[in-house]
Short mmCIF file of C-alpha atoms and ligand atoms in Angstrom, two decimals:
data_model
loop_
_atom_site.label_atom_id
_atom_site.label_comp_id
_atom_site.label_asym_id
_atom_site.label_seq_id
_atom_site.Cartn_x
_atom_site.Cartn_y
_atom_site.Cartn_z
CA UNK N 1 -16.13 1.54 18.41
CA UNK N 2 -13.39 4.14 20.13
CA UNK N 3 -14.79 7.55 18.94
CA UNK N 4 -11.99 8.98 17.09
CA UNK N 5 -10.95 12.61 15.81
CA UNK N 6 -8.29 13.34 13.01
CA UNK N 7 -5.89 16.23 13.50
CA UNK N 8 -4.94 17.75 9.79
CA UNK N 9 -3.52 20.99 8.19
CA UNK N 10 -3.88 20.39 4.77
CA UNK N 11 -4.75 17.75 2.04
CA UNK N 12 -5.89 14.94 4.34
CA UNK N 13 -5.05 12.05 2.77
CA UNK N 14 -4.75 10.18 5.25
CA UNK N 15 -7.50 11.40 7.00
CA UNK N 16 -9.62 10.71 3.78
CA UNK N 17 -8.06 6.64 4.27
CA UNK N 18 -8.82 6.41 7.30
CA UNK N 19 -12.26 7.59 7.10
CA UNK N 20 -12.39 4.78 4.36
CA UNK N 21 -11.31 2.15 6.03
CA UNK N 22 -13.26 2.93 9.58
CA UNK N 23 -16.69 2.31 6.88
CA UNK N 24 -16.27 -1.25 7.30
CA UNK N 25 -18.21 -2.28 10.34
CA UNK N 26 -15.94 -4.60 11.62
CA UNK N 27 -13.45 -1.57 11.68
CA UNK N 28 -13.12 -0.97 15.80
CA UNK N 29 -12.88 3.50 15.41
CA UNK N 30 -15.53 5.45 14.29
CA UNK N 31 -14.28 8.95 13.25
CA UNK N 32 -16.28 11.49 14.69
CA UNK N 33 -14.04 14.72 13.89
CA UNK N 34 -11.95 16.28 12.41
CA UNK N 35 -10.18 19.31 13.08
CA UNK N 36 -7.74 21.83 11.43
CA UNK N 37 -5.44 24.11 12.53
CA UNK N 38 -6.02 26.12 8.87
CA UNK N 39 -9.72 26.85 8.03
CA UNK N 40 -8.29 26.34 4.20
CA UNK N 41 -7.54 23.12 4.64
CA UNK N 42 -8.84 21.10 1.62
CA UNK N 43 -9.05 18.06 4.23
CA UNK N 44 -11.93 20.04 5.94
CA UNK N 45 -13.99 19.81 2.91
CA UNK N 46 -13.71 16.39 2.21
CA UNK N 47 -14.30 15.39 5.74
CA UNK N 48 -17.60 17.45 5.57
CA UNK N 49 -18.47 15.40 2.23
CA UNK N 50 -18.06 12.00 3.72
CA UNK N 51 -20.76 13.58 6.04
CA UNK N 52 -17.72 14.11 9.31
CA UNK N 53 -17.93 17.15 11.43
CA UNK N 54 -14.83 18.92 10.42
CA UNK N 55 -14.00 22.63 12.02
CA UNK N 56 -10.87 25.04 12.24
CA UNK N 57 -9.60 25.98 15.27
CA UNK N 58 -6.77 28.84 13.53
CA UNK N 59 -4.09 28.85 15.27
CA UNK N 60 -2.84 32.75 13.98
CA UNK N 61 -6.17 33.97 15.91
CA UNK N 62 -4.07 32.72 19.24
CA UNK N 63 -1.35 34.69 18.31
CA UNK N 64 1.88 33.16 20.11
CA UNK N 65 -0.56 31.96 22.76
CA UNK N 66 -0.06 27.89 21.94
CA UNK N 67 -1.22 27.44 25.28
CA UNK N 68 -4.83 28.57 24.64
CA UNK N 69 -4.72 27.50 21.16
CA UNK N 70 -4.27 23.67 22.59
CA UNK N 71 -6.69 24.48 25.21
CA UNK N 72 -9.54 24.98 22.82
CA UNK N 73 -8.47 21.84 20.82
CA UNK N 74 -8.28 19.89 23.64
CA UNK N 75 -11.79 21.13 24.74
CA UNK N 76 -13.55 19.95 21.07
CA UNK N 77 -12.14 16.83 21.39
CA UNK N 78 -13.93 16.21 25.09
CA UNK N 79 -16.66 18.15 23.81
CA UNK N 80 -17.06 15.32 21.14
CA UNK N 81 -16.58 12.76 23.76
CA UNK N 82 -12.85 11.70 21.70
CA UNK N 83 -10.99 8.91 23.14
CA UNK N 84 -7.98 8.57 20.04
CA UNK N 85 -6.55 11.64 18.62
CA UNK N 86 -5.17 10.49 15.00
CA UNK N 87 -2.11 13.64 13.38
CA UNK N 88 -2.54 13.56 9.89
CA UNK N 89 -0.28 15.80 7.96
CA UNK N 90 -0.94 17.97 11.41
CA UNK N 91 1.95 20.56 10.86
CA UNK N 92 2.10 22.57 14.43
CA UNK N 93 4.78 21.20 17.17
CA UNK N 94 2.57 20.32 20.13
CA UNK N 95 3.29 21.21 23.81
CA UNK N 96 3.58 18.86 26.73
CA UNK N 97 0.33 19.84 27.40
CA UNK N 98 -1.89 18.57 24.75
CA UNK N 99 0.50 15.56 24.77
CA UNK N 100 0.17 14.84 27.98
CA UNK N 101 -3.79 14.99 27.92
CA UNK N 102 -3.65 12.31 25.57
CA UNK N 103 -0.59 10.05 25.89
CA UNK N 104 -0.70 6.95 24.87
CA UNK N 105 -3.98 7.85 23.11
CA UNK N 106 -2.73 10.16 20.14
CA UNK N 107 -0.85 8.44 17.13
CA UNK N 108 1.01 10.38 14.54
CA UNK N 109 2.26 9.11 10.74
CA UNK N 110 5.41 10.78 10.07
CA UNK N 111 7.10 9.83 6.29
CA UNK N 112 9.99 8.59 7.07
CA UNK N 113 11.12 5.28 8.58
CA UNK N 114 12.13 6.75 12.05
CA UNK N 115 14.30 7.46 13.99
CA UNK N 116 15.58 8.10 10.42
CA UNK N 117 15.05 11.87 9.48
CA UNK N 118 12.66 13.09 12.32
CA UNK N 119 11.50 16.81 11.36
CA UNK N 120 10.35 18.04 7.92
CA UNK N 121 11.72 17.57 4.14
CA UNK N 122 11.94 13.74 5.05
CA UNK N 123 12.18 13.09 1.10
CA UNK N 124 15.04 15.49 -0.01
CA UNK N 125 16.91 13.95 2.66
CA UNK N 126 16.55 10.87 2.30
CA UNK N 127 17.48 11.39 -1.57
CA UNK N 128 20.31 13.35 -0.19
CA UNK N 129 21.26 10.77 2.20
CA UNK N 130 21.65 7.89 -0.32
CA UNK N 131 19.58 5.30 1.48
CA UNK N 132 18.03 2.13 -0.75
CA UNK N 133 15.31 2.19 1.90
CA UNK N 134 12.85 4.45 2.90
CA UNK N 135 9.34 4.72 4.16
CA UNK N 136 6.82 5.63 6.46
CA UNK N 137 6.31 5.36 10.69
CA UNK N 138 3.39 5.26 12.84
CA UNK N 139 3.90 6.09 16.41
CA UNK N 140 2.21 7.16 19.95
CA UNK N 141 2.97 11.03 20.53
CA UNK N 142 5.61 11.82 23.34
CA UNK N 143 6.58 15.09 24.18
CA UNK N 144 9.82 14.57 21.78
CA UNK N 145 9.36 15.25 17.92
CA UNK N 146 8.79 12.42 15.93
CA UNK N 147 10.41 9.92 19.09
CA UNK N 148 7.55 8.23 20.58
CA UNK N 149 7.03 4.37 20.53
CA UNK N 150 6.70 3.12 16.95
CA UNK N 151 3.36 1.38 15.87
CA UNK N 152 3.77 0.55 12.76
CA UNK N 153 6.19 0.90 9.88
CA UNK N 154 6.34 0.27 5.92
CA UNK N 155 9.46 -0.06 3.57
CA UNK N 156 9.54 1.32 -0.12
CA UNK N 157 12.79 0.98 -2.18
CA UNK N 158 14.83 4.45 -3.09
CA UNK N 159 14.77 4.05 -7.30
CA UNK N 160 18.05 4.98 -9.09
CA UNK N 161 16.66 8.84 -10.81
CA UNK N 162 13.67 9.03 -7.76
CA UNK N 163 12.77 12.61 -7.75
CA UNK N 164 11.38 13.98 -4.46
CA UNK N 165 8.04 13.82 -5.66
CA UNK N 166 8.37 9.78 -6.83
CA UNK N 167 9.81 9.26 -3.46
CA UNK N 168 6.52 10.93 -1.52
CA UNK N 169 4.47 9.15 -4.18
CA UNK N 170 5.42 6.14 -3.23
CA UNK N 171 5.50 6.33 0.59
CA UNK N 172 1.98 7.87 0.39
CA UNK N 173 0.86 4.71 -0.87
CA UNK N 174 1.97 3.17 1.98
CA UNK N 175 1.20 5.60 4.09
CA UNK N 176 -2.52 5.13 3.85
CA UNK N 177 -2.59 1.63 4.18
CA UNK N 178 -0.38 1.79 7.60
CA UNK N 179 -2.01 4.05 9.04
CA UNK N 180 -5.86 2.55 9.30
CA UNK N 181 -3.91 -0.64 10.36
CA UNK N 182 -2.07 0.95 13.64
CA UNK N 183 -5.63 2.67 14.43
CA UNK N 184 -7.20 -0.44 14.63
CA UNK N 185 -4.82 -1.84 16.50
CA UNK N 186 -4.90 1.11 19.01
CA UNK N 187 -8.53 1.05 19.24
CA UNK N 188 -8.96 -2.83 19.79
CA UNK N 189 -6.10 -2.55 22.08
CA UNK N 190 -7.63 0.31 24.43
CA UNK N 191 -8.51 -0.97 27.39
CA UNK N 192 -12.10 1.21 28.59
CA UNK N 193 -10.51 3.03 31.28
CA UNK N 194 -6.75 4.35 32.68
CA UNK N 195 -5.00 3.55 29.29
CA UNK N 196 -1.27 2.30 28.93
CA UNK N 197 0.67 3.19 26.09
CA UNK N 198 2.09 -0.35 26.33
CA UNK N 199 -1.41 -1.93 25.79
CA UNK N 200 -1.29 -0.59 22.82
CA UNK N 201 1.80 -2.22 21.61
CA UNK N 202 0.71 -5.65 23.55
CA UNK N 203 -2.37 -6.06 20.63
CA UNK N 204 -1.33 -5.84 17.53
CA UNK N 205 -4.87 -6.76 15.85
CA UNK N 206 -5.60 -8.61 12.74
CA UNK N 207 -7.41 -6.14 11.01
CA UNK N 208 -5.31 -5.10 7.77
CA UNK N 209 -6.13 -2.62 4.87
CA UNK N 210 -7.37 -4.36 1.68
C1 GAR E 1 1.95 12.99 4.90
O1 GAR E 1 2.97 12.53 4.04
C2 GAR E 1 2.37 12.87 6.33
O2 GAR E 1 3.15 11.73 6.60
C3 GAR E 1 3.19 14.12 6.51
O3 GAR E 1 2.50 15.11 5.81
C4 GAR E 1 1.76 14.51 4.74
C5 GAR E 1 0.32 14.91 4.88
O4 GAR E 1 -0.41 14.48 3.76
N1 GAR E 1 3.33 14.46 7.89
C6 GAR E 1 4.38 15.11 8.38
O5 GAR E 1 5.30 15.50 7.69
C7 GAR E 1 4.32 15.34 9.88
N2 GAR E 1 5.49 16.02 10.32
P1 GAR E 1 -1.99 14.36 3.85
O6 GAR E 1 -2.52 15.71 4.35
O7 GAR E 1 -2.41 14.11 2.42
O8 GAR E 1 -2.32 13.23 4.78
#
């Protein structure tokens, strides 16, 4: 199983379905850790319950200093022997750096169907926007916001009098089961050494949430 960490800032959701779905043994990531960049992140606590090493790593005690902020993140995650980095609801812009460390090896769930509305407040503009569909995206991490090569993607219909909140509802739901299914396909696709982004892509696995 690829040892995997979870990158979060708040609620964790989707860490907390992930976590679920990597209990079933035939699941091919084991999450190991999980790490914040807010120490009052209510994801921490949950992680801890379901028995995960979960730690902050505060980004305001780096001051503007992303570059050592990164640094230490990037050294827990080798420290921990991490081969997938999973961004849930991880709310800090990353620098080439940390990107680079781990391209084609860190996956992100943004809620929107990209490259529809990249960037925050995905709902309110999507509302604004008029579309009938919206949704969520899984993608590899590339050094441009939201941009990077799309995983996986689901589809929920824009209701006539959807408030914001309906609208986040419903993508969550399909947030969480998206998500576990990309990581699976990541992991079973990783080849042991020198990964490719594109053998990622090349093995879309059977494994699918229940
Ligand atoms: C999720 O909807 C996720 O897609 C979004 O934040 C929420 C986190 O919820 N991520 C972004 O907006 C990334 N820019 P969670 O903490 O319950 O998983």
């Amino acid at each position: 199983k690829r040892r995997t960490a979870i990158l979060i800032s708040g609620r964790g959701s989707n860490m907390e379905a992930l976590v679920a779905a990597a209990r079933d043994p035939g699941f091919p990531a084991e999450i190991c850790l999980v790490l914040s960049n807010r120490p009052e992140a209510g994801g921490l606590d949950t992680a801890r319950a379901a028995g995960i090493r979960a730690e902050a790593i505060d980004h305001r005690a780096y001051g503007r200093d992303r570059a050592t902020h990164e640094a230490a993140i990037d050294a827990a995650l080798r420290s921990a022997d991490i081969e997938i980095v999973c961004l849930a609801g991880y709310m800090r812009l990353l620098t080439p750096f940390l990107v680079g460390a781990w391209q084609g090896r860190m996956l992100n769930i943004h809620p929107s169907l990209l490259p529809c509305f990249p960037g925050l407040h995905t709902h309110a503009r999507a509302l604004e926007a008029g579309v009938k569909l919206h949704g969520c995206t899984v993608h590899l991490v590339t050094s441009e916001m939201d941009a990077g090569p799309i995983l996986a993607q689901a589809a929920v219909p824009v209701l006539a009098g959807d408030t914001e909140d309906d609208l986040a509802e419903r993508v969550l739901r399909q947030e969480h089961l998206v998500y576990p299914a990309a990581l699976a396909a990541v992991a079973a696709g990783l080849p042991a050494a020198a990964p490719e982004p594109a053998a990622a892509l090349a093995n879309p696995l059977g494994w699918r949430a229940r």
